[in-house]
Amino acid sequence: MTQNIYDDDQFFKGYSQLPRSIHGLAGAPEWASLRALIPDIKQQNILDLGCGFGWFCRWAAENGAEHVLGIDVSERMLARAREMTRDGRIAYIRADLESLTLQTGRYDLVYSSLVFHYLENLQLLMGEIYRSLLPGGAFVFSVEHPLTTAPIRPQWQVDGGRRVAWPVDSYQVEGPRSTNWLTDGVIKQHRTLETYVNLLIDTGFRLAHLQAWLPTEEQLREHPDWEDEKHRPTFLLVSARR
Ligand SMILES: C[S@@+](CC[C@H](N)C(=O)[O-])C[C@H]1O[C@@H](n2cnc3c(N)ncnc32)[C@H](O)[C@@H]1O
């Protein structure tokens, strides 16, 4: 059963104050790179897994998608998504991705941003996603990078008040990590890069692009506050095709 931490009072308050929650896609440092992996979405049927506040759903509709379905397990995230959405092409439903069944051959694009590292069982979902895509359909997603999720006690190494390194341990030990992010005891699942890639290959997907996201020099000039993120890849971005 999922932890559904996004419905926790303290976590939700903290998450609501993050730049990506206030400014949407423009406040997500990896969005430009993820955006580059998304094919033309005009007249397309799109599924957003773990849609959160629905920023991507609204972006997709504004950019010509025919229909967008956003799925999330958090009532609070979905309530905020519904409040911010006035578009008949977008629908939201509440469901747990750990036990989701999807319609066969329905979607041109399945998208998911920063959700899969919360899931214990990704194999079942991968199969559902593959089955729900039309032949040639695209699957684009991001997760916290395996080098970021690996440490048993995730903690920056600090020197002179500055974050200087992200020590990595237990890389091969897959499974839950308890982190204190926004509130104590947030459970994320660590997987190696091979596990992500082999899950895709074994499901039948064709890999199109992999990217370890770190801020570019240009982004750092514009956002000096992202300096810490240059020490290790924060996100893994993946594009695959059915
Ligand atoms: C980091 S937020 C990302 C939200 C959105 N995709 C974005 O990028 O703005 C993670 C989202 O995944 C959802 N989530 C986590 N575990 C889930 C599960 N088992 N089933 C459905 N949604 C889940 C959370 O409720 C939350 O809205």
GROMACS .gro file of N, CA and C and ligand atoms in nm, residues 2 4 6 15 20 25 30 48-55 71-74 77 95-98 111-115 117-119 181, ligand 1:
model
  126
    2THR      N    1   0.049   0.219  -0.079
    2THR     CA    2   0.131   0.340  -0.092
    2THR      C    3   0.126   0.427   0.035
    4ASN      N    4   0.132   0.750   0.041
    4ASN     CA    5   0.051   0.870   0.011
    4ASN      C    6   0.091   0.989   0.100
    6TYR      N    7   0.176   1.278   0.017
    6TYR     CA    8   0.131   1.410  -0.031
    6TYR      C    9   0.000   1.453   0.036
   15TYR      N   10   0.539   2.113   0.037
   15TYR     CA   11   0.545   2.090  -0.108
   15TYR      C   12   0.479   2.206  -0.184
   20ARG      N   13   0.842   2.476  -0.793
   20ARG     CA   14   0.769   2.401  -0.896
   20ARG      C   15   0.619   2.393  -0.867
   25LEU      N   16   0.560   2.440  -1.437
   25LEU     CA   17   0.669   2.384  -1.516
   25LEU      C   18   0.788   2.481  -1.522
   30GLU      N   19   1.437   2.097  -1.443
   30GLU     CA   20   1.460   1.995  -1.547
   30GLU      C   21   1.358   2.002  -1.661
   48ASP      N   22  -0.108   1.125  -1.787
   48ASP     CA   23  -0.006   1.178  -1.696
   48ASP      C   24  -0.017   1.102  -1.563
   49LEU      N   25   0.084   1.020  -1.534
   49LEU     CA   26   0.080   0.934  -1.414
   49LEU      C   27   0.145   1.007  -1.296
   50GLY      N   28   0.069   1.029  -1.190
   50GLY     CA   29   0.119   1.107  -1.076
   50GLY      C   30   0.117   1.254  -1.113
   51CYS      N   31   0.002   1.302  -1.156
   51CYS     CA   32  -0.009   1.436  -1.219
   51CYS      C   33   0.006   1.551  -1.119
   52GLY      N   34  -0.004   1.522  -0.988
   52GLY     CA   35   0.013   1.628  -0.889
   52GLY      C   36  -0.087   1.741  -0.911
   53PHE      N   37  -0.036   1.865  -0.917
   53PHE     CA   38  -0.123   1.982  -0.934
   53PHE      C   39  -0.173   1.999  -1.078
   54GLY      N   40  -0.135   1.908  -1.167
   54GLY     CA   41  -0.188   1.909  -1.304
   54GLY      C   42  -0.119   2.007  -1.399
   55TRP      N   43   0.001   2.052  -1.362
   55TRP     CA   44   0.069   2.152  -1.447
   55TRP      C   45   0.093   2.097  -1.587
   71ILE      N   46  -0.370   1.111  -1.341
   71ILE     CA   47  -0.400   1.017  -1.232
   71ILE      C   48  -0.308   1.045  -1.115
   72ASP      N   49  -0.364   1.046  -0.995
   72ASP     CA   50  -0.281   1.065  -0.875
   72ASP      C   51  -0.352   0.998  -0.757
   73VAL      N   52  -0.273   0.961  -0.656
   73VAL     CA   53  -0.333   0.896  -0.539
   73VAL      C   54  -0.371   0.998  -0.431
   74SER      N   55  -0.318   1.120  -0.441
   74SER     CA   56  -0.337   1.219  -0.335
   74SER      C   57  -0.462   1.303  -0.360
   77MET      N   58  -0.362   1.679  -0.373
   77MET     CA   59  -0.300   1.722  -0.499
   77MET      C   60  -0.407   1.734  -0.607
   95ALA      N   61  -0.626   0.726  -0.827
   95ALA     CA   62  -0.593   0.584  -0.829
   95ALA      C   63  -0.450   0.565  -0.782
   96ASP      N   64  -0.424   0.445  -0.733
   96ASP     CA   65  -0.290   0.409  -0.687
   96ASP      C   66  -0.215   0.342  -0.802
   97LEU      N   67  -0.102   0.397  -0.840
   97LEU     CA   68  -0.028   0.342  -0.954
   97LEU      C   69   0.028   0.202  -0.925
   98GLU      N   70   0.031   0.164  -0.798
   98GLU     CA   71   0.082   0.031  -0.763
   98GLU      C   72  -0.012  -0.080  -0.812
  111TYR      N   73   0.313   1.002  -1.986
  111TYR     CA   74   0.411   1.093  -1.926
  111TYR      C   75   0.407   1.075  -1.775
  112SER      N   76   0.522   1.086  -1.710
  112SER     CA   77   0.523   1.083  -1.564
  112SER      C   78   0.645   1.158  -1.514
  113SER      N   79   0.623   1.252  -1.424
  113SER     CA   80   0.733   1.333  -1.374
  113SER      C   81   0.750   1.313  -1.223
  114LEU      N   82   0.864   1.255  -1.187
  114LEU     CA   83   0.908   1.242  -1.047
  114LEU      C   84   0.810   1.165  -0.958
  115VAL      N   85   0.766   1.051  -1.007
  115VAL     CA   86   0.668   0.970  -0.935
  115VAL      C   87   0.718   0.827  -0.910
  117HIS      N   88   0.984   0.682  -0.832
  117HIS     CA   89   1.070   0.647  -0.718
  117HIS      C   90   0.989   0.636  -0.588
  118TYR      N   91   0.858   0.661  -0.596
  118TYR     CA   92   0.772   0.636  -0.479
  118TYR      C   93   0.711   0.495  -0.485
  119LEU      N   94   0.724   0.427  -0.600
  119LEU     CA   95   0.652   0.301  -0.619
  119LEU      C   96   0.739   0.180  -0.587
  181TRP      N   97   1.249   1.480   0.414
  181TRP     CA   98   1.233   1.586   0.315
  181TRP      C   99   1.093   1.643   0.332
  243LIG     C1  100   0.693   1.500  -0.691
  243LIG     S1  101   0.519   1.494  -0.715
  243LIG     C2  102   0.516   1.522  -0.890
  243LIG     C3  103   0.385   1.581  -0.939
  243LIG     C4  104   0.383   1.612  -1.089
  243LIG     N1  105   0.407   1.495  -1.167
  243LIG     C5  106   0.487   1.717  -1.119
  243LIG     O1  107   0.591   1.685  -1.174
  243LIG     O2  108   0.460   1.835  -1.086
  243LIG     C6  109   0.481   1.322  -0.701
  243LIG     C7  110   0.334   1.288  -0.722
  243LIG     O3  111   0.322   1.147  -0.731
  243LIG     C8  112   0.204   1.109  -0.662
  243LIG     N2  113   0.215   0.969  -0.622
  243LIG     C9  114   0.307   0.913  -0.538
  243LIG     N3  115   0.283   0.781  -0.521
  243LIG    C10  116   0.174   0.752  -0.597
  243LIG    C11  117   0.098   0.634  -0.621
  243LIG     N4  118   0.131   0.518  -0.564
  243LIG     N5  119  -0.008   0.640  -0.705
  243LIG    C12  120  -0.043   0.759  -0.764
  243LIG     N6  121   0.024   0.874  -0.744
  243LIG    C13  122   0.130   0.872  -0.661
  243LIG    C14  123   0.198   1.204  -0.544
  243LIG     O4  124   0.071   1.208  -0.485
  243LIG    C15  125   0.243   1.335  -0.610
  243LIG     O5  126   0.135   1.408  -0.660
   0.00000   0.00000   0.00000
